[in-house]
Amino acid sequence: MALDDGERPLEAGVRTDLASTMDYAGYLRLDTLLSAQHPVTDHPDELLFIVQHQTTELWFTLVLHELRGVRADLEADDVRRARKRLARVKHIFRTLTEQWSVLATLTPTEYAEFRGSLGSASGFQSHQYRAVEFILGNKNRRMLDVFDARPDAQGLLHDLLDSPTVYDAFLHHLARRGHDVPGDVLDRDVSRAWVETPALVPVFERIYADTAAHWEAYATCEDLVDLEDAFQLWRFRHLRTVQRTIGFKTGTGGSSGVDFLKRALDLTFFPELYTVRTSIGG
């Protein structure tokens, strides 16, 4: 029977007695999550700035979880599962890239009105971002010093510094599948940042020269390229958002700001997968 006030009645099966059972807010810990936004000024746009960065950190939590899974899957030669996870991470970065458009609605004047209240807080200090870079190969032991005051974060980074990267796991998988991966690559010091290894390029040349015979390896190579492209697009969108908001000011954490972000665009996780393209079909 329709209600006189026009309200739609609840369906008969909708449960309302939730006091003694797991409910939506309890499962998601919303009391904690939604009480974690604490602007330090009265500026109406500071909440946007906080939510933007907190949301990014939540996505980074999932990215790191999935990349650890990719590494474990490749170590177990479960390529189908690894590729599924890589696809998920790629889509997360696409979402993160689009998210910059929300922060870009913050004008330089608006941001300047509360930027000084951030103190030394900076995205440069995101340990989860550093963790993602470490597990993808851009390792830097000196970055651990940034987290001296946060032992848990420093411990996470130290563990990833001394652990194989996703690329290491992939190359070991290729070796187990009979590909002639150079021994010094397989035995490398995994705590060092990856640098391009020309002797590895012929391995990928053979894979790309006969994709039918090496389909699984070929498809995974392309998945890794997709991931790097998505990551770099996110980096570029970050750069452009910072540039339109603060110009060429120094970052709040002491970095050079835009110039620092520009240099990051020159970094690559899987350089041989780009170098090999020069010789394909040549």
mmCIF file of C-alpha atoms in Angstrom:
data_model
loop_
_atom_site.group_PDB
_atom_site.id
_atom_site.type_symbol
_atom_site.label_atom_id
_atom_site.label_comp_id
_atom_site.label_asym_id
_atom_site.label_seq_id
_atom_site.Cartn_x
_atom_site.Cartn_y
_atom_site.Cartn_z
ATOM 1 C CA MET A 1 0.000 0.000 0.000
ATOM 2 C CA ALA A 2 1.387 3.426 -0.956
ATOM 3 C CA LEU A 3 2.219 5.778 1.895
ATOM 4 C CA ASP A 4 0.414 9.107 2.043
ATOM 5 C CA ASP A 5 3.687 11.048 2.342
ATOM 6 C CA GLY A 6 5.074 9.532 -0.866
ATOM 7 C CA GLU A 7 7.878 7.614 0.810
ATOM 8 C CA ARG A 8 8.739 4.293 -0.759
ATOM 9 C CA PRO A 9 8.253 1.443 1.732
ATOM 10 C CA LEU A 10 11.191 -0.802 2.581
ATOM 11 C CA GLU A 11 11.178 -4.202 0.935
ATOM 12 C CA ALA A 12 9.888 -6.881 3.257
ATOM 13 C CA GLY A 13 13.247 -8.684 3.359
ATOM 14 C CA VAL A 14 15.362 -5.672 4.318
ATOM 15 C CA ARG A 15 16.924 -6.306 7.711
ATOM 16 C CA THR A 16 16.772 -3.501 10.251
ATOM 17 C CA ASP A 17 17.665 -5.341 13.480
ATOM 18 C CA LEU A 18 21.430 -4.891 13.168
ATOM 19 C CA ALA A 19 22.429 -4.301 16.780
ATOM 20 C CA SER A 20 23.817 -7.798 17.317
ATOM 21 C CA THR A 21 25.280 -8.574 13.897
ATOM 22 C CA MET A 22 27.947 -7.348 11.513
ATOM 23 C CA ASP A 23 26.658 -4.333 9.612
ATOM 24 C CA TYR A 24 28.067 -2.157 6.816
ATOM 25 C CA ALA A 25 29.649 0.447 9.079
ATOM 26 C CA GLY A 26 31.167 -2.172 11.344
ATOM 27 C CA TYR A 27 32.642 -4.235 8.522
ATOM 28 C CA LEU A 28 34.281 -1.181 6.938
ATOM 29 C CA ARG A 29 35.287 0.355 10.292
ATOM 30 C CA LEU A 30 33.566 3.553 9.227
ATOM 31 C CA ASP A 31 33.753 5.012 12.723
ATOM 32 C CA THR A 32 37.540 5.028 12.314
ATOM 33 C CA LEU A 33 37.677 5.823 8.608
ATOM 34 C CA LEU A 34 35.251 8.738 8.634
ATOM 35 C CA SER A 35 36.717 10.271 11.768
ATOM 36 C CA ALA A 36 40.220 10.502 10.277
ATOM 37 C CA GLN A 37 39.716 13.820 8.507
ATOM 38 C CA HIS A 38 41.022 16.621 10.710
ATOM 39 C CA PRO A 39 41.639 19.914 8.892
ATOM 40 C CA VAL A 40 44.038 22.167 10.769
ATOM 41 C CA THR A 41 42.427 25.342 9.402
ATOM 42 C CA ASP A 42 38.900 26.572 8.825
ATOM 43 C CA HIS A 43 39.428 26.782 5.075
ATOM 44 C CA PRO A 44 36.555 24.971 3.299
ATOM 45 C CA ASP A 45 38.852 23.401 0.683
ATOM 46 C CA GLU A 46 41.254 21.729 3.104
ATOM 47 C CA LEU A 47 38.887 18.767 3.445
ATOM 48 C CA LEU A 48 39.222 18.148 -0.308
ATOM 49 C CA PHE A 49 43.004 18.100 0.058
ATOM 50 C CA ILE A 50 42.868 15.609 2.931
ATOM 51 C CA VAL A 51 40.334 13.260 1.330
ATOM 52 C CA GLN A 52 42.268 13.263 -1.951
ATOM 53 C CA HIS A 53 45.446 12.094 -0.254
ATOM 54 C CA GLN A 54 43.816 9.680 2.158
ATOM 55 C CA THR A 55 41.982 8.030 -0.739
ATOM 56 C CA THR A 56 45.267 7.732 -2.621
ATOM 57 C CA GLU A 57 46.841 5.998 0.370
ATOM 58 C CA LEU A 58 43.960 3.515 0.531
ATOM 59 C CA TRP A 59 44.501 2.676 -3.137
ATOM 60 C CA PHE A 60 48.243 2.327 -2.510
ATOM 61 C CA THR A 61 47.437 -0.217 0.198
ATOM 62 C CA LEU A 62 45.643 -2.312 -2.393
ATOM 63 C CA VAL A 63 48.326 -1.743 -5.065
ATOM 64 C CA LEU A 64 51.022 -3.000 -2.716
ATOM 65 C CA HIS A 65 48.895 -5.995 -1.720
ATOM 66 C CA GLU A 66 48.342 -6.909 -5.366
ATOM 67 C CA LEU A 67 51.967 -6.433 -6.396
ATOM 68 C CA ARG A 68 53.112 -8.678 -3.581
ATOM 69 C CA GLY A 69 50.612 -11.172 -4.921
ATOM 70 C CA VAL A 70 51.978 -10.786 -8.452
ATOM 71 C CA ARG A 71 55.469 -11.497 -7.183
ATOM 72 C CA ALA A 72 54.309 -14.594 -5.289
ATOM 73 C CA ASP A 73 52.287 -15.834 -8.272
ATOM 74 C CA LEU A 74 55.268 -15.501 -10.602
ATOM 75 C CA GLU A 75 57.481 -17.268 -8.103
ATOM 76 C CA ALA A 76 54.935 -20.108 -8.171
ATOM 77 C CA ASP A 77 54.726 -19.938 -12.004
ATOM 78 C CA ASP A 78 51.018 -19.090 -11.753
ATOM 79 C CA VAL A 79 51.082 -16.634 -14.634
ATOM 80 C CA ARG A 80 47.319 -16.467 -15.137
ATOM 81 C CA ARG A 81 46.789 -15.271 -11.584
ATOM 82 C CA ALA A 82 49.701 -12.835 -11.854
ATOM 83 C CA ARG A 83 48.255 -11.336 -15.029
ATOM 84 C CA LYS A 84 44.867 -10.900 -13.366
ATOM 85 C CA ARG A 85 46.479 -8.975 -10.544
ATOM 86 C CA LEU A 86 48.538 -6.842 -12.936
ATOM 87 C CA ALA A 87 45.354 -5.882 -14.762
ATOM 88 C CA ARG A 88 43.795 -4.833 -11.470
ATOM 89 C CA VAL A 89 46.773 -2.644 -10.545
ATOM 90 C CA LYS A 90 46.675 -1.026 -13.978
ATOM 91 C CA HIS A 91 43.032 -0.062 -13.461
ATOM 92 C CA ILE A 92 43.770 1.266 -9.975
ATOM 93 C CA PHE A 93 46.346 3.638 -11.440
ATOM 94 C CA ARG A 94 43.873 4.748 -14.078
ATOM 95 C CA THR A 95 41.457 5.586 -11.265
ATOM 96 C CA LEU A 96 44.204 7.434 -9.379
ATOM 97 C CA THR A 97 45.072 9.385 -12.517
ATOM 98 C CA GLU A 98 41.493 10.530 -12.997
ATOM 99 C CA GLN A 99 41.326 11.452 -9.311
ATOM 100 C CA TRP A 100 43.810 14.271 -9.907
ATOM 101 C CA SER A 101 41.057 16.098 -11.824
ATOM 102 C CA VAL A 102 39.196 16.550 -8.543
ATOM 103 C CA LEU A 103 42.186 18.111 -6.792
ATOM 104 C CA ALA A 104 42.794 20.282 -9.861
ATOM 105 C CA THR A 105 39.606 22.176 -8.975
ATOM 106 C CA LEU A 106 41.636 23.681 -6.118
ATOM 107 C CA THR A 107 42.906 26.996 -7.441
ATOM 108 C CA PRO A 108 46.332 28.450 -6.572
ATOM 109 C CA THR A 109 44.716 31.182 -4.486
ATOM 110 C CA GLU A 110 42.592 28.715 -2.516
ATOM 111 C CA TYR A 111 45.511 26.390 -1.804
ATOM 112 C CA ALA A 112 47.792 29.247 -0.808
ATOM 113 C CA GLU A 113 45.330 30.165 1.932
ATOM 114 C CA PHE A 114 46.017 26.958 3.891
ATOM 115 C CA ARG A 115 49.246 25.529 2.399
ATOM 116 C CA GLY A 116 51.378 27.107 5.102
ATOM 117 C CA SER A 117 49.529 25.076 7.731
ATOM 118 C CA LEU A 118 50.828 21.779 6.298
ATOM 119 C CA GLY A 119 54.222 22.340 7.899
ATOM 120 C CA SER A 120 56.687 19.836 6.432
ATOM 121 C CA ALA A 121 53.985 17.332 5.452
ATOM 122 C CA SER A 122 54.459 16.224 1.836
ATOM 123 C CA GLY A 123 53.513 13.398 -0.480
ATOM 124 C CA PHE A 124 57.262 12.851 -0.760
ATOM 125 C CA GLN A 125 56.935 11.214 2.662
ATOM 126 C CA SER A 126 54.385 8.603 1.592
ATOM 127 C CA HIS A 127 55.983 5.316 2.634
ATOM 128 C CA GLN A 128 53.394 3.348 0.681
ATOM 129 C CA TYR A 129 54.308 5.135 -2.531
ATOM 130 C CA ARG A 130 57.971 4.346 -1.835
ATOM 131 C CA ALA A 131 57.008 0.740 -1.148
ATOM 132 C CA VAL A 132 55.302 0.496 -4.533
ATOM 133 C CA GLU A 133 58.379 1.942 -6.225
ATOM 134 C CA PHE A 134 60.656 -0.464 -4.335
ATOM 135 C CA ILE A 135 58.713 -3.579 -5.305
ATOM 136 C CA LEU A 136 58.719 -2.404 -8.927
ATOM 137 C CA GLY A 137 62.479 -1.838 -8.955
ATOM 138 C CA ASN A 138 63.155 1.817 -8.170
ATOM 139 C CA LYS A 139 65.009 1.179 -4.918
ATOM 140 C CA ASN A 140 66.960 3.764 -2.975
ATOM 141 C CA ARG A 141 68.439 2.881 0.415
ATOM 142 C CA ARG A 142 68.820 6.560 1.265
ATOM 143 C CA MET A 143 65.030 6.919 1.280
ATOM 144 C CA LEU A 144 64.964 4.910 4.509
ATOM 145 C CA ASP A 145 66.385 7.936 6.320
ATOM 146 C CA VAL A 146 63.162 9.852 5.635
ATOM 147 C CA PHE A 147 61.323 7.379 7.874
ATOM 148 C CA ASP A 148 63.642 7.294 10.883
ATOM 149 C CA ALA A 149 60.788 8.619 13.018
ATOM 150 C CA ARG A 150 58.394 5.930 11.747
ATOM 151 C CA PRO A 151 59.886 2.501 12.506
ATOM 152 C CA ASP A 152 56.953 0.532 11.068
ATOM 153 C CA ALA A 153 57.171 2.342 7.735
ATOM 154 C CA GLN A 154 60.941 2.044 7.695
ATOM 155 C CA GLY A 155 60.690 -1.672 8.464
ATOM 156 C CA LEU A 156 58.325 -2.235 5.553
ATOM 157 C CA LEU A 157 60.657 -0.431 3.180
ATOM 158 C CA HIS A 158 63.699 -2.259 4.510
ATOM 159 C CA ASP A 159 61.973 -5.586 3.862
ATOM 160 C CA LEU A 160 61.092 -4.597 0.303
ATOM 161 C CA LEU A 161 64.582 -3.210 -0.256
ATOM 162 C CA ASP A 162 66.076 -6.628 0.478
ATOM 163 C CA SER A 163 63.421 -8.613 -1.400
ATOM 164 C CA PRO A 164 63.113 -9.419 -5.123
ATOM 165 C CA THR A 165 61.068 -7.094 -7.276
ATOM 166 C CA VAL A 166 58.159 -8.074 -9.489
ATOM 167 C CA TYR A 167 60.557 -7.890 -12.447
ATOM 168 C CA ASP A 168 63.056 -10.178 -10.673
ATOM 169 C CA ALA A 169 60.286 -12.716 -10.119
ATOM 170 C CA PHE A 170 59.262 -12.514 -13.776
ATOM 171 C CA LEU A 171 62.808 -13.007 -15.026
ATOM 172 C CA HIS A 172 63.310 -16.036 -12.776
ATOM 173 C CA HIS A 173 60.029 -17.411 -14.093
ATOM 174 C CA LEU A 174 61.267 -16.960 -17.668
ATOM 175 C CA ALA A 175 64.475 -18.787 -16.788
ATOM 176 C CA ARG A 176 62.509 -21.713 -15.373
ATOM 177 C CA ARG A 177 60.548 -21.791 -18.626
ATOM 178 C CA GLY A 178 63.748 -22.246 -20.609
ATOM 179 C CA HIS A 179 64.501 -18.671 -21.657
ATOM 180 C CA ASP A 180 68.199 -17.776 -21.667
ATOM 181 C CA VAL A 181 68.142 -15.122 -18.939
ATOM 182 C CA PRO A 182 71.766 -14.149 -18.115
ATOM 183 C CA GLY A 183 73.061 -15.657 -14.894
ATOM 184 C CA ASP A 184 74.274 -12.345 -13.513
ATOM 185 C CA VAL A 185 70.716 -11.039 -13.831
ATOM 186 C CA LEU A 186 69.341 -13.979 -11.873
ATOM 187 C CA ASP A 187 72.042 -13.592 -9.207
ATOM 188 C CA ARG A 188 71.947 -9.812 -8.915
ATOM 189 C CA ASP A 189 71.866 -7.905 -5.643
ATOM 190 C CA VAL A 190 68.116 -7.312 -5.331
ATOM 191 C CA SER A 191 68.648 -4.438 -2.882
ATOM 192 C CA ARG A 192 70.018 -2.308 -5.719
ATOM 193 C CA ALA A 193 67.866 -0.284 -8.088
ATOM 194 C CA TRP A 194 67.281 -1.965 -11.410
ATOM 195 C CA VAL A 195 69.430 -0.622 -14.231
ATOM 196 C CA GLU A 196 69.018 -1.516 -17.874
ATOM 197 C CA THR A 197 70.860 -4.696 -18.853
ATOM 198 C CA PRO A 198 71.547 -4.891 -22.615
ATOM 199 C CA ALA A 199 72.255 -8.640 -22.411
ATOM 200 C CA LEU A 200 68.628 -9.173 -21.435
ATOM 201 C CA VAL A 201 67.206 -7.575 -24.579
ATOM 202 C CA PRO A 202 67.842 -10.639 -26.831
ATOM 203 C CA VAL A 203 65.665 -12.707 -24.488
ATOM 204 C CA PHE A 204 62.744 -10.411 -25.188
ATOM 205 C CA GLU A 205 63.611 -10.238 -28.883
ATOM 206 C CA ARG A 206 63.109 -13.991 -29.131
ATOM 207 C CA ILE A 207 59.833 -13.793 -27.229
ATOM 208 C CA TYR A 208 58.471 -11.022 -29.438
ATOM 209 C CA ALA A 209 59.755 -12.687 -32.612
ATOM 210 C CA ASP A 210 57.543 -15.746 -32.042
ATOM 211 C CA THR A 211 54.551 -14.727 -29.965
ATOM 212 C CA ALA A 212 52.654 -17.922 -30.796
ATOM 213 C CA ALA A 213 55.388 -20.091 -29.271
ATOM 214 C CA HIS A 214 55.865 -17.765 -26.278
ATOM 215 C CA TRP A 215 52.362 -16.372 -25.875
ATOM 216 C CA GLU A 216 52.221 -16.454 -22.074
ATOM 217 C CA ALA A 217 55.564 -14.690 -21.690
ATOM 218 C CA TYR A 218 54.719 -12.209 -24.453
ATOM 219 C CA ALA A 219 51.347 -11.335 -22.921
ATOM 220 C CA THR A 220 52.920 -10.840 -19.505
ATOM 221 C CA CYS A 221 55.549 -8.538 -21.003
ATOM 222 C CA GLU A 222 52.738 -6.423 -22.425
ATOM 223 C CA ASP A 223 50.958 -6.447 -19.061
ATOM 224 C CA LEU A 224 54.092 -5.036 -17.441
ATOM 225 C CA VAL A 225 54.304 -2.337 -20.109
ATOM 226 C CA ASP A 226 50.625 -1.519 -19.495
ATOM 227 C CA LEU A 227 51.380 -1.181 -15.792
ATOM 228 C CA GLU A 228 54.326 1.113 -16.369
ATOM 229 C CA ASP A 229 52.345 3.270 -18.792
ATOM 230 C CA ALA A 230 49.524 3.604 -16.252
ATOM 231 C CA PHE A 231 52.007 4.478 -13.502
ATOM 232 C CA GLN A 232 53.764 7.071 -15.667
ATOM 233 C CA LEU A 233 50.480 8.678 -16.682
ATOM 234 C CA TRP A 234 49.641 8.996 -12.998
ATOM 235 C CA ARG A 235 53.037 10.592 -12.377
ATOM 236 C CA PHE A 236 52.523 13.015 -15.254
ATOM 237 C CA ARG A 237 49.045 13.994 -14.066
ATOM 238 C CA HIS A 238 50.514 14.578 -10.616
ATOM 239 C CA LEU A 239 53.149 16.838 -12.122
ATOM 240 C CA ARG A 240 50.600 18.867 -14.060
ATOM 241 C CA THR A 241 48.307 19.230 -11.052
ATOM 242 C CA VAL A 242 51.174 20.455 -8.887
ATOM 243 C CA GLN A 243 52.327 22.850 -11.583
ATOM 244 C CA ARG A 244 48.900 24.407 -12.040
ATOM 245 C CA THR A 245 48.420 24.725 -8.265
ATOM 246 C CA ILE A 246 51.789 25.991 -6.953
ATOM 247 C CA GLY A 247 53.798 26.705 -10.095
ATOM 248 C CA PHE A 248 57.503 26.163 -9.454
ATOM 249 C CA LYS A 249 57.513 26.654 -5.693
ATOM 250 C CA THR A 250 59.598 24.377 -3.473
ATOM 251 C CA GLY A 251 57.622 21.426 -2.104
ATOM 252 C CA THR A 252 56.421 21.504 1.503
ATOM 253 C CA GLY A 253 58.742 18.573 2.256
ATOM 254 C CA GLY A 254 61.780 20.396 0.868
ATOM 255 C CA SER A 255 61.905 18.905 -2.633
ATOM 256 C CA SER A 256 62.264 21.084 -5.713
ATOM 257 C CA GLY A 257 58.602 20.495 -6.533
ATOM 258 C CA VAL A 258 57.837 20.364 -10.242
ATOM 259 C CA ASP A 259 61.473 19.822 -11.221
ATOM 260 C CA PHE A 260 61.659 16.825 -8.868
ATOM 261 C CA LEU A 261 58.497 15.345 -10.401
ATOM 262 C CA LYS A 262 59.853 15.911 -13.918
ATOM 263 C CA ARG A 263 62.965 13.895 -13.125
ATOM 264 C CA ALA A 264 60.792 11.060 -11.849
ATOM 265 C CA LEU A 265 59.288 10.751 -15.339
ATOM 266 C CA ASP A 266 62.699 9.602 -16.606
ATOM 267 C CA LEU A 267 62.636 6.570 -14.314
ATOM 268 C CA THR A 268 61.509 3.266 -15.773
ATOM 269 C CA PHE A 269 60.841 -0.053 -14.113
ATOM 270 C CA PHE A 270 61.197 -2.366 -17.115
ATOM 271 C CA PRO A 271 63.603 -0.616 -19.512
ATOM 272 C CA GLU A 272 64.388 -3.683 -21.662
ATOM 273 C CA LEU A 273 60.692 -4.045 -22.505
ATOM 274 C CA TYR A 274 60.883 -0.623 -24.146
ATOM 275 C CA THR A 275 64.323 -1.034 -25.703
ATOM 276 C CA VAL A 276 63.256 -4.245 -27.444
ATOM 277 C CA ARG A 277 60.634 -2.323 -29.409
ATOM 278 C CA THR A 278 63.342 -0.670 -31.485
ATOM 279 C CA SER A 279 64.364 -3.994 -32.984
ATOM 280 C CA ILE A 280 60.884 -5.476 -33.496
ATOM 281 C CA GLY A 281 60.176 -5.649 -37.212
ATOM 282 C CA GLY A 282 63.401 -3.793 -37.987
#
